[in-house]
Coordinates of C-alpha atoms in Angstrom, one line a residue:
Chain A
M8 CA 43.4 17.5 15.9
H9 CA 39.6 18.5 17.2
R10 CA 40.4 21.7 15.5
V11 CA 40.3 20.2 12.1
L12 CA 37.2 18.0 12.2
G13 CA 35.8 20.6 13.9
D14 CA 36.3 23.5 11.4
R15 CA 33.1 25.4 11.6
R16 CA 33.5 26.7 8.0
A17 CA 34.1 23.6 6.3
I18 CA 31.0 22.2 8.0
A19 CA 28.9 24.8 6.9
L20 CA 30.5 24.5 3.7
L21 CA 29.9 20.7 3.5
L22 CA 26.3 20.7 5.4
G23 CA 25.0 24.0 4.2
P24 CA 23.8 23.1 0.3
A25 CA 22.2 20.1 1.6
L26 CA 20.4 21.6 4.4
L27 CA 19.2 24.6 2.2
V28 CA 17.9 22.5 -0.7
Y29 CA 15.8 19.9 1.7
S30 CA 14.5 23.1 4.1
L31 CA 13.2 24.7 1.0
I32 CA 11.9 21.6 -1.0
M33 CA 10.4 19.8 2.3
L34 CA 10.4 21.8 5.8
V35 CA 9.2 24.9 5.0
P36 CA 6.7 23.5 1.9
M37 CA 5.4 21.3 5.1
V38 CA 4.8 24.4 7.1
W39 CA 3.5 26.5 4.4
S40 CA 1.1 23.6 3.2
L41 CA -0.5 23.7 7.0
G42 CA -1.3 27.5 6.2
Y43 CA -3.0 26.4 3.1
S44 CA -5.3 24.2 4.6
F45 CA -7.2 27.5 5.9
T46 CA -7.5 28.8 3.1
K47 CA -9.7 28.5 0.0
G48 CA -8.8 29.2 -3.7
N49 CA -5.7 28.3 -5.7
T50 CA -2.4 29.7 -7.0
I51 CA -4.1 31.0 -10.4
D52 CA -6.9 32.3 -8.9
G53 CA -5.6 33.5 -5.5
F54 CA -6.2 32.6 -1.9
T55 CA -8.4 33.9 0.6
G56 CA -8.8 33.0 4.0
N57 CA -11.6 30.6 5.6
G58 CA -10.6 29.6 9.0
V59 CA -11.6 26.2 10.1
A60 CA -14.1 25.7 7.1
N61 CA -12.0 22.7 5.6
F62 CA -11.3 21.0 9.0
S63 CA -15.4 20.9 9.2
R64 CA -15.9 19.6 5.8
L65 CA -13.4 16.9 6.4
F66 CA -15.3 15.7 9.1
D67 CA -18.2 15.7 7.1
D68 CA -17.2 14.6 3.5
P69 CA -18.5 10.9 3.1
A70 CA -15.9 11.1 0.1
V71 CA -13.1 11.4 3.1
R72 CA -14.6 8.5 4.9
D73 CA -14.5 6.2 1.8
A74 CA -10.8 7.4 1.2
L75 CA -9.9 6.9 4.5
W76 CA -11.2 3.1 4.9
F77 CA -10.4 2.5 1.4
T78 CA -6.6 3.4 2.5
L79 CA -6.4 1.6 5.9
K80 CA -8.2 -1.3 4.4
Y81 CA -5.6 -1.5 1.3
A82 CA -2.7 -0.6 3.5
V83 CA -3.6 -3.2 6.2
V84 CA -4.1 -6.2 3.7
V85 CA -1.3 -5.1 1.3
T86 CA 1.2 -5.0 4.0
A87 CA -0.3 -8.5 5.2
G88 CA 0.3 -9.9 1.6
Q89 CA 3.7 -8.6 1.1
V90 CA 5.4 -9.6 4.2
V91 CA 3.8 -13.1 4.7
A92 CA 4.4 -14.0 1.0
G93 CA 8.1 -12.4 1.6
Y94 CA 8.4 -14.2 4.5
L95 CA 7.4 -17.5 3.1
L96 CA 9.6 -17.0 0.1
A97 CA 12.6 -16.1 2.4
L98 CA 11.9 -19.6 3.9
L99 CA 12.3 -21.1 0.4
Y100 CA 15.4 -19.6 -0.3
V101 CA 17.1 -20.4 3.3
F102 CA 15.8 -23.8 3.8
F103 CA 14.7 -25.6 0.8
L104 CA 16.9 -23.8 -2.2
R105 CA 19.8 -22.8 -0.2
R106 CA 23.0 -21.6 -2.9
A107 CA 21.0 -22.8 -5.7
S108 CA 18.2 -19.7 -4.7
A109 CA 20.6 -16.9 -6.2
L110 CA 18.6 -17.1 -9.5
I111 CA 14.9 -17.1 -7.9
R112 CA 15.8 -14.7 -5.8
T113 CA 17.0 -12.4 -8.9
L114 CA 13.8 -13.3 -10.9
V115 CA 11.6 -12.9 -8.3
F116 CA 13.2 -9.5 -7.6
F117 CA 12.7 -8.4 -11.2
P118 CA 9.0 -6.4 -10.8
V119 CA 10.5 -4.5 -7.5
V120 CA 12.3 -2.5 -10.2
L121 CA 10.0 -2.0 -12.7
P122 CA 7.8 1.4 -13.1
T123 CA 4.7 0.9 -11.3
V124 CA 2.7 2.7 -14.5
A125 CA 3.8 0.2 -17.0
V126 CA 3.0 -2.9 -14.3
G127 CA -0.6 -1.2 -13.4
L128 CA -0.8 -1.1 -17.6
L129 CA 0.4 -5.0 -17.8
F130 CA -2.5 -5.9 -15.3
Q131 CA -5.0 -3.8 -16.5
K132 CA -4.9 -5.9 -20.0
F133 CA -4.1 -8.9 -18.0
F134 CA -7.7 -8.7 -15.9
Q135 CA -9.6 -7.3 -18.9
V136 CA -12.6 -8.7 -20.5
A137 CA -13.4 -6.1 -23.3
P138 CA -12.2 -5.7 -26.4
Q139 CA -10.2 -8.8 -25.8
T140 CA -10.7 -11.4 -23.1
G141 CA -7.1 -11.2 -20.9
P142 CA -5.3 -14.3 -19.9
V143 CA -7.0 -14.6 -16.9
N144 CA -10.4 -14.3 -17.9
S145 CA -9.5 -17.3 -20.7
L146 CA -8.0 -19.4 -17.9
L147 CA -11.0 -18.9 -16.0
N148 CA -13.3 -19.7 -19.4
A149 CA -11.1 -22.7 -19.8
V150 CA -11.8 -24.6 -16.3
G151 CA -15.7 -23.4 -17.1
I152 CA -16.5 -20.7 -15.1
D153 CA -17.8 -17.1 -16.8
S154 CA -15.5 -14.1 -17.3
I155 CA -15.5 -11.5 -14.4
D156 CA -15.5 -8.0 -15.2
F157 CA -12.8 -7.3 -12.9
F158 CA -12.7 -3.6 -12.9
G159 CA -16.5 -3.5 -13.1
S160 CA -17.2 -3.5 -9.0
S161 CA -14.8 -1.9 -6.6
G162 CA -14.4 -5.2 -4.7
S163 CA -13.1 -6.9 -7.4
A164 CA -10.8 -4.3 -8.8
F165 CA -9.3 -3.9 -5.2
W166 CA -8.7 -7.6 -5.0
V167 CA -6.6 -7.1 -8.5
L168 CA -4.9 -4.3 -6.8
V169 CA -3.8 -6.4 -3.8
A170 CA -2.7 -9.0 -6.2
M171 CA -0.6 -6.7 -8.5
D172 CA 0.9 -4.6 -5.6
I173 CA 2.1 -8.1 -3.7
W174 CA 3.3 -9.5 -7.0
R175 CA 5.2 -6.4 -7.4
S176 CA 6.8 -6.1 -4.2
M177 CA 6.9 -9.9 -2.6
G178 CA 10.4 -10.2 -4.0
F179 CA 12.0 -7.2 -2.1
Y180 CA 10.0 -8.3 0.9
A181 CA 11.7 -11.8 0.5
V182 CA 15.4 -10.5 0.0
L183 CA 15.2 -8.5 2.9
L184 CA 13.8 -11.0 5.4
F185 CA 16.0 -13.5 3.9
A186 CA 19.0 -11.5 5.1
G187 CA 17.5 -11.4 8.4
L188 CA 16.9 -15.2 8.2
V189 CA 20.6 -15.9 6.9
D190 CA 21.8 -14.3 10.3
I191 CA 20.3 -16.6 12.7
P192 CA 23.3 -18.8 14.2
D193 CA 23.5 -22.1 12.8
E194 CA 24.3 -23.2 16.4
V195 CA 21.0 -22.4 17.5
L196 CA 19.1 -24.2 14.7
E197 CA 21.4 -27.3 15.5
S198 CA 20.5 -27.5 19.3
A199 CA 16.7 -26.9 18.5
R200 CA 16.9 -29.9 16.5
L201 CA 18.8 -31.9 19.1
D202 CA 15.8 -31.3 21.3
G203 CA 13.2 -32.7 18.5
A204 CA 12.0 -29.5 17.1
T205 CA 11.3 -29.7 13.3
G206 CA 9.3 -28.3 10.8
L207 CA 6.8 -26.0 11.4
R208 CA 7.3 -26.3 15.3
L209 CA 11.3 -25.3 14.2
V210 CA 9.7 -22.6 12.4
R211 CA 7.0 -21.4 15.2
H212 CA 9.3 -21.8 18.5
I213 CA 12.9 -20.8 17.0
V214 CA 13.2 -19.5 13.6
L215 CA 10.0 -17.0 13.8
P216 CA 10.8 -15.2 17.1
L217 CA 14.6 -15.2 16.4
S218 CA 13.7 -12.9 12.9
L219 CA 11.0 -10.9 14.4
P220 CA 13.1 -7.8 14.4
V221 CA 13.5 -8.0 10.7
L222 CA 9.7 -8.9 10.5
M223 CA 8.9 -5.8 12.2
S224 CA 10.8 -3.6 10.3
S225 CA 9.8 -4.8 6.9
L226 CA 6.1 -4.5 8.5
I227 CA 6.5 -0.7 9.6
F228 CA 8.2 0.0 6.1
S229 CA 5.5 -2.1 4.0
I230 CA 2.8 0.0 6.0
N231 CA 4.6 3.7 5.9
G232 CA 4.7 2.6 1.6
T233 CA 0.8 1.4 1.4
L234 CA -0.4 3.7 3.0
K235 CA 1.3 6.4 0.6
A236 CA 0.3 4.2 -2.5
F237 CA -0.6 6.4 -5.6
D238 CA 1.2 5.2 -8.8
S239 CA -0.2 1.4 -8.9
I240 CA -3.9 2.6 -7.9
V241 CA -3.5 5.6 -10.7
A242 CA -2.4 3.3 -13.3
L243 CA -4.6 0.6 -12.5
T244 CA -7.9 1.6 -12.2
N245 CA -7.4 5.5 -11.5
G246 CA -9.5 5.7 -8.3
G247 CA -12.6 3.9 -10.0
P248 CA -15.0 2.2 -10.9
G249 CA -16.8 5.6 -9.4
N250 CA -14.1 6.0 -6.6
G251 CA -14.3 2.7 -5.2
T252 CA -10.6 2.5 -5.3
T253 CA -9.8 6.0 -4.2
P254 CA -7.2 6.3 -1.4
L255 CA -6.5 9.5 0.3
T256 CA -3.5 10.5 -1.9
L257 CA -5.8 10.4 -5.0
Y258 CA -8.6 11.8 -3.1
M259 CA -5.9 14.8 -2.4
F260 CA -4.4 15.2 -6.0
Q261 CA -7.8 15.1 -7.5
T262 CA -9.4 17.8 -5.2
S263 CA -6.2 20.1 -5.7
F264 CA -5.8 19.7 -9.5
T265 CA -9.3 18.5 -10.7
Y266 CA -11.3 20.9 -8.8
S267 CA -8.4 23.7 -8.3
D268 CA -9.0 23.8 -4.5
Y269 CA -5.9 23.7 -2.6
G270 CA -6.7 24.6 0.7
Y271 CA -9.1 21.6 1.3
G272 CA -6.3 19.3 -0.9
S273 CA -3.7 20.5 1.7
T274 CA -6.5 19.4 4.6
I275 CA -6.5 15.9 3.3
A276 CA -2.4 16.1 3.1
L277 CA -2.5 17.1 6.6
L278 CA -4.8 14.0 7.5
L279 CA -2.8 11.6 5.6
T280 CA 0.4 12.5 7.3
V281 CA -1.2 12.3 10.4
V282 CA -2.6 8.9 9.8
S283 CA 0.9 8.1 8.3
L284 CA 2.7 9.1 11.6
L285 CA -0.2 7.8 13.9
V286 CA 0.1 4.0 12.3
S287 CA 3.7 4.3 12.2
L288 CA 4.0 4.8 15.6
V289 CA 1.3 2.4 16.9
V290 CA 3.3 -0.5 15.1
Y291 CA 6.3 0.9 16.3
R292 CA 5.2 0.9 19.9
V293 CA 3.4 -2.7 19.3
S294 CA 6.7 -4.2 18.5
R295 CA 8.7 -3.0 20.8
R296 CA 6.5 -4.5 23.8
D297 CA 6.7 -7.6 21.4
L298 CA 10.5 -7.7 21.8
T299 CA 10.9 -7.2 25.3
E300 CA 8.4 -10.2 26.2
G301 CA 9.5 -12.1 23.3
Chain B
M1274 CA 25.0 -34.2 8.7
A1275 CA 24.2 -35.9 12.1
T1276 CA 21.0 -33.8 12.6
I1277 CA 19.1 -35.8 10.0
D1278 CA 19.7 -38.8 11.8
T1279 CA 18.5 -37.5 15.2
H1280 CA 15.0 -37.1 14.1
P1281 CA 12.7 -39.0 16.3
K1282 CA 11.2 -41.8 14.8
T1283 CA 7.8 -40.9 15.7
T1284 CA 7.8 -37.7 13.0
P1285 CA 6.0 -38.6 10.0
A1286 CA 7.7 -38.9 6.7
R1287 CA 6.4 -35.8 5.4
T1288 CA 7.6 -33.0 8.3
S1289 CA 10.9 -34.6 8.0
A1290 CA 11.3 -34.3 5.0
R1291 CA 10.5 -30.4 5.1
T1292 CA 13.0 -30.1 8.0
P1293 CA 14.7 -26.8 7.7
D1294 CA 18.4 -27.1 6.9
R1295 CA 21.1 -24.6 6.5
A1296 CA 22.6 -22.8 3.7
R1297 CA 26.1 -23.5 4.2
R1298 CA 26.0 -27.3 5.4
P1299 CA 26.4 -29.7 2.7
R1300 CA 23.5 -31.5 1.3
T1301 CA 22.7 -35.1 2.0
G1302 CA 21.1 -36.2 -1.3
R1303 CA 17.5 -35.5 -0.7
R1304 CA 17.1 -32.8 -3.3
G1305 CA 15.7 -34.8 -5.8
S1306 CA 12.9 -36.2 -3.9
R1307 CA 11.6 -32.8 -3.0
L1308 CA 9.1 -32.6 -5.6
W1309 CA 6.8 -30.0 -3.8
V1310 CA 9.8 -27.6 -3.4
K1311 CA 10.0 -28.0 -7.7
I1312 CA 6.4 -27.3 -7.9
V1313 CA 6.7 -24.2 -5.8
V1314 CA 9.6 -23.0 -7.6
A1315 CA 7.7 -23.9 -11.1
L1316 CA 4.6 -22.2 -10.2
L1317 CA 6.5 -19.0 -8.8
L1318 CA 8.6 -18.6 -12.4
V1319 CA 5.4 -19.2 -14.2
V1320 CA 3.6 -16.2 -12.1
E1321 CA 6.5 -13.8 -12.1
V1322 CA 7.7 -14.3 -15.8
Y1323 CA 4.7 -15.6 -17.9
P1324 CA 3.0 -11.6 -17.7
L1325 CA 6.1 -10.5 -18.9
I1326 CA 6.3 -12.9 -22.0
W1327 CA 2.8 -12.1 -22.7
M1328 CA 3.5 -8.7 -22.7
F1329 CA 6.1 -9.0 -25.1
L1330 CA 4.4 -11.3 -27.5
T1331 CA 1.2 -8.7 -27.5
S1332 CA 3.5 -6.1 -28.6
L1333 CA 4.2 -7.5 -31.9
K1334 CA 0.6 -8.1 -32.7
S1335 CA -1.2 -6.2 -35.0
N1336 CA -4.4 -4.5 -33.6
D1337 CA -6.9 -7.3 -35.7
D1338 CA -4.8 -10.2 -34.3
Y1339 CA -5.1 -8.8 -30.7
L1340 CA -8.6 -8.2 -30.9
N1341 CA -9.8 -11.5 -33.2
N1342 CA -7.3 -13.9 -31.7
S1343 CA -6.7 -16.1 -28.4
T1344 CA -5.1 -14.1 -26.0
W1345 CA -2.3 -16.8 -25.6
S1346 CA -1.7 -17.4 -29.2
L1347 CA 1.5 -16.3 -30.7
P1348 CA 1.4 -13.2 -33.4
T1349 CA 0.1 -14.5 -36.4
S1350 CA 2.6 -11.8 -38.2
W1351 CA 5.7 -10.4 -35.8
E1352 CA 5.0 -6.5 -35.9
W1353 CA 8.3 -5.1 -35.1
G1354 CA 7.2 -1.5 -36.7
N1355 CA 4.8 -1.4 -33.3
Y1356 CA 8.1 -0.5 -31.6
G1357 CA 9.0 2.5 -34.3
E1358 CA 5.1 3.5 -33.9
A1359 CA 5.7 3.7 -30.1
W1360 CA 8.8 5.5 -30.2
N1361 CA 8.0 8.2 -32.7
T1362 CA 4.4 8.6 -33.2
G1363 CA 3.5 7.8 -29.5
H1364 CA 6.4 10.3 -28.6
I1365 CA 8.2 7.3 -26.5
G1366 CA 11.6 8.7 -27.7
L1367 CA 10.8 12.3 -26.6
Y1368 CA 9.6 11.3 -23.2
V1369 CA 12.8 9.3 -22.5
Q1370 CA 14.9 12.1 -23.4
N1371 CA 12.8 14.5 -20.9
S1372 CA 13.1 11.5 -18.2
L1373 CA 16.9 11.7 -18.9
L1374 CA 17.0 15.4 -18.7
A1375 CA 15.3 15.5 -15.5
V1376 CA 16.8 12.2 -13.5
V1377 CA 20.6 12.7 -14.3
P1378 CA 20.8 16.3 -13.0
A1379 CA 19.0 15.7 -10.0
L1380 CA 21.1 12.2 -9.3
A1381 CA 24.1 14.4 -9.5
L1382 CA 23.1 17.1 -7.3
M1383 CA 21.6 14.8 -4.8
L1384 CA 24.8 12.6 -4.6
L1385 CA 26.9 15.4 -4.2
L1386 CA 24.9 17.4 -1.8
G1387 CA 24.2 14.1 0.5
T1388 CA 27.5 12.8 0.4
A1389 CA 29.1 16.0 1.5
A1390 CA 26.1 16.2 4.3
G1391 CA 26.9 12.7 5.1
F1392 CA 30.7 13.6 5.7
A1393 CA 29.7 16.4 7.6
L1394 CA 27.4 14.6 10.1
Q1395 CA 29.3 11.3 10.5
I1396 CA 32.8 12.6 10.2
M1397 CA 32.9 15.7 11.0
V1398 CA 32.8 16.9 15.2
W1399 CA 30.5 18.8 16.4
K1400 CA 27.5 19.5 18.7
G1401 CA 23.8 19.1 17.2
R1402 CA 25.1 16.8 14.3
S1403 CA 22.6 13.7 16.0
L1404 CA 19.7 16.1 15.9
T1405 CA 20.5 17.6 12.2
L1406 CA 20.8 13.7 11.0
L1407 CA 17.4 13.0 12.7
V1408 CA 15.6 16.4 11.0
F1409 CA 16.8 14.7 8.0
L1410 CA 15.5 11.4 8.9
A1411 CA 12.0 12.8 9.3
G1412 CA 11.5 13.5 5.6
M1413 CA 11.3 10.3 4.7
M1414 CA 8.0 10.0 6.7
I1415 CA 6.3 13.3 5.1
P1416 CA 4.1 12.1 2.6
P1417 CA 4.9 13.8 -1.0
Q1418 CA 1.4 15.4 -1.0
M1419 CA 2.3 17.3 1.8
I1420 CA 4.3 19.3 -0.3
L1421 CA 3.1 19.4 -3.7
L1422 CA 1.0 22.3 -3.4
P1423 CA 3.7 24.9 -1.8
L1424 CA 6.1 23.9 -4.2
F1425 CA 3.8 23.9 -7.6
T1426 CA 2.5 27.6 -6.3
V1427 CA 6.4 28.8 -5.9
Y1428 CA 7.5 26.7 -9.3
F1429 CA 4.2 28.8 -10.9
Q1430 CA 5.6 32.3 -9.3
T1431 CA 8.7 32.0 -10.2
G1432 CA 8.3 31.1 -14.1
L1433 CA 9.9 27.3 -13.6
S1434 CA 6.7 25.8 -14.3
G1435 CA 7.4 25.2 -18.3
T1436 CA 10.7 24.2 -17.7
L1437 CA 12.1 20.8 -16.1
W1438 CA 13.6 22.2 -13.2
P1439 CA 10.7 21.7 -10.9
L1440 CA 11.4 18.1 -11.4
I1441 CA 15.1 18.5 -10.8
L1442 CA 14.3 20.7 -7.6
T1443 CA 12.0 18.7 -6.2
Y1444 CA 13.8 14.8 -6.8
T1445 CA 17.2 16.6 -5.4
G1446 CA 15.0 17.9 -2.1
T1447 CA 13.0 14.4 -1.8
G1448 CA 15.9 12.4 -2.5
L1449 CA 18.6 13.9 0.2
P1450 CA 17.1 12.5 3.1
L1451 CA 17.8 8.7 2.2
T1452 CA 20.7 9.9 0.5
V1453 CA 22.2 12.0 3.7
F1454 CA 21.3 8.7 5.9
M1455 CA 22.7 6.0 3.6
M1456 CA 26.0 8.0 3.0
A1457 CA 26.7 8.9 6.9
T1458 CA 25.9 5.0 7.4
Y1459 CA 28.6 4.2 4.9
Y1460 CA 31.0 7.2 6.3
R1461 CA 31.0 5.2 9.7
T1462 CA 32.5 2.2 8.2
V1463 CA 36.1 4.9 7.4
P1464 CA 38.0 5.9 10.3
R1465 CA 38.2 9.5 11.4
E1466 CA 42.0 9.2 12.2
L1467 CA 42.6 8.9 8.3
F1468 CA 41.5 12.6 7.6
E1469 CA 43.3 13.9 10.8
A1470 CA 46.6 11.9 9.3
A1471 CA 45.8 13.5 5.9
T1472 CA 45.5 17.2 7.6
V1473 CA 48.8 16.6 9.0
D1474 CA 50.2 16.0 5.8
G1475 CA 48.9 19.5 5.0
S1476 CA 45.8 18.9 2.8
G1477 CA 42.9 20.7 4.2
I1478 CA 40.0 18.9 5.5
L1479 CA 37.8 20.1 2.3
R1480 CA 40.2 18.3 0.3
A1481 CA 40.7 15.4 2.3
F1482 CA 36.2 15.2 1.9
W1483 CA 37.1 15.4 -1.9
T1484 CA 40.2 13.4 -2.6
I1485 CA 40.3 11.1 -0.1
S1486 CA 36.7 10.1 1.2
V1487 CA 35.0 10.2 -1.8
P1488 CA 37.0 7.4 -3.4
L1489 CA 36.7 5.8 -0.6
V1490 CA 33.0 5.2 -0.6
R1491 CA 32.9 5.4 -4.6
N1492 CA 30.8 2.0 -4.1
A1493 CA 28.3 3.3 -1.7
L1494 CA 27.8 6.3 -4.2
L1495 CA 26.8 3.9 -6.8
T1496 CA 24.7 1.5 -4.9
V1497 CA 23.2 4.4 -3.2
G1498 CA 22.8 6.0 -7.0
L1499 CA 21.2 3.2 -8.5
V1500 CA 18.7 2.9 -5.9
Q1501 CA 17.8 6.7 -6.3
F1502 CA 17.8 6.2 -9.7
F1503 CA 15.0 3.4 -9.8
F1504 CA 12.9 6.0 -7.4
I1505 CA 13.3 9.0 -9.5
W1506 CA 12.9 7.2 -12.8
N1507 CA 9.6 5.5 -11.7
D1508 CA 8.3 8.4 -10.2
L1509 CA 4.8 9.3 -11.2
L1510 CA 3.3 11.7 -8.6
I1511 CA 5.9 14.4 -8.8
A1512 CA 6.2 14.4 -12.5
L1513 CA 2.5 14.4 -13.1
T1514 CA 2.0 17.4 -10.9
F1515 CA 5.1 19.3 -12.3
T1516 CA 4.6 18.6 -15.7
N1517 CA 1.4 20.3 -17.7
D1518 CA 3.3 20.8 -20.9
Q1519 CA 2.9 17.8 -23.2
D1520 CA 6.7 18.2 -24.6
L1521 CA 7.8 18.0 -20.6
R1522 CA 6.2 15.0 -19.8
T1523 CA 8.6 12.1 -18.6
I1524 CA 8.3 8.7 -19.3
Q1525 CA 6.0 7.3 -16.9
V1526 CA 3.8 10.5 -17.4
G1527 CA 3.9 9.5 -21.1
L1528 CA 2.8 6.2 -20.7
L1529 CA 0.0 6.9 -18.5
N1530 CA -0.9 9.1 -21.0
F1531 CA -0.7 6.6 -23.8
T1532 CA -3.8 4.8 -23.2
G1533 CA -5.6 8.2 -23.8
D1534 CA -3.7 9.5 -26.6
F1535 CA -4.0 7.0 -28.9
G1536 CA -3.3 3.5 -26.9
A1537 CA -7.0 3.1 -26.4
T1538 CA -7.3 1.9 -30.1
Q1539 CA -3.7 1.0 -30.8
Y1540 CA -3.0 -1.9 -28.7
G1541 CA 0.5 -3.2 -30.9
P1542 CA 2.1 0.3 -30.0
L1543 CA 0.9 0.4 -26.4
F1544 CA 2.1 -2.8 -25.6
A1545 CA 5.5 -1.7 -27.4
A1546 CA 5.8 1.2 -25.0
I1547 CA 5.3 -0.8 -21.9
C1548 CA 8.0 -3.1 -23.3
I1549 CA 10.3 -0.3 -23.8
N1550 CA 10.0 0.7 -20.4
V1551 CA 10.0 -2.7 -18.7
F1552 CA 12.7 -3.9 -21.0
G1553 CA 14.7 -0.9 -20.1
T1554 CA 14.5 -0.8 -16.6
L1555 CA 14.8 -4.5 -16.3
L1556 CA 18.3 -4.1 -18.4
I1557 CA 19.6 -1.7 -16.4
Y1558 CA 19.1 -4.0 -13.2
L1559 CA 20.3 -7.6 -14.6
F1560 CA 23.5 -5.9 -15.0
L1561 CA 23.8 -4.5 -11.4
N1562 CA 21.2 -7.0 -9.6
Q1563 CA 23.3 -7.6 -6.7
K1564 CA 24.0 -3.9 -5.8
V1565 CA 20.4 -3.0 -6.5
M1566 CA 19.5 -5.7 -4.1
K1567 CA 21.8 -4.5 -1.6
G1568 CA 20.8 -0.8 -1.9
L1569 CA 17.3 -1.6 -1.8
T1570 CA 17.4 -3.3 1.5
S1571 CA 20.0 -1.3 3.1
G1572 CA 17.8 1.5 2.4
A1573 CA 14.8 0.1 3.0
V1574 CA 13.1 3.3 4.7
K1575 CA 12.0 5.2 1.8
G1576 CA 8.2 4.9 1.9

């Protein structure tokens, strides 16, 4: 019988096309991009080799330092916000709303499927000062605070970005973590309660440790996504003011397409890839250790 | 149930009111007293829904109305014409058409190739299949920035740049890791014996794949297809890179440029364009929300 399921021609026919397309679109370009990082130029003008110049430039470029710092800051803050907000929502769904939560879950999930560009433009208008005072500033005015030009400084623009991305994605993490919480067996909670654990103590000592695996996968998923954030930032601030909200993803895009420097763009892309791998690896290692200890 | 009576008497009332309970357990009639839960839920709904309502109301305002009246007010006259203007003058109709022309073929191709590969990797028996699956999985970690420039060069040199093919091909390739992974997972629940039996009855393995396995995973196909649809439809980076020609813009690129093109001074049509985007997507989600939620969470691996 093994002959049938091990039929080499059938395997090649079924797997071949997918493997071919995947290799041509992802694997080959990845290696190719590595090669670009040792060159200067672009598709239209042609490429010339320039050794490791791009790499030494990478280390000296203050814009790279700013972009890297922004990327990490953004990833840490948004990840923390997404996962914490999602977890609180999941606790709300499971312990306080129970069956009635289906409608709330659906509504809070709304923004997850919305196009980021549309959400970005919406938030831009929602937080604006001119030409029209947006709802947020109107609200501030109503309680006696002067309008804030949210997009005028990189500090406040950063927080609007964070608020938007948490708004956009907390429903997703809530549903993900909800699934983890529902899996906790009733008997465990029951016996913990018999032992006198209630409220926050129950959450801290029973619920939290038992939902740690799904919390960790949310964390890895979230950090992987936030490090690569592009759409939301382009749509909301386009990296500004100045380049105060420019992450590596956008800096790479600008270097490549605004300044037509493909070689250096590839080097920045490589830095982004290395950072993504390192961060995921660290989170993964830490979570593994915690789990075995817990 | 008994648990509620077993709380130590010393527990402060507030803490005991917040005692977690379980989803499947019958209620004991404390729902009415949970005022703070109601407040939290109400606040949540305002935060989630008000921006959308505001956006919709603003899409019906005239420019004067938008600039001169309070941002909270209802439109003084309901300008439904804003939608027509966005659709025709703002080219939203063209952008939607471009998006459809790029997304539908990419989805079809991705599902076909991904299902076949998932079958070969999960049902068929051969050496090196777990390694191959791992190679596919690695694709989910690669930032798309890493593949943009070489692809741009290839598309430029092969003359594909002036068409929607770069989008179709790139979407198919970047979507494959998740599709293959999810389809392989779904095939895990299908017993291999089914296909052995089918071949005993005289059907080839390829026919068994097509006529037996594909109908079996039809549900999974819908779920994966939906998830991928949202990813591709909402993509900006790839579309922005490969569509220089204004006539090829997808809906996201078109919307982003809308502010520059004429949305900077025409607020009604701009909001109408955002609304078309948001409510169109929302409609699909509302019809299939259980499937979308399930699919997104079980495929929660793509950055």
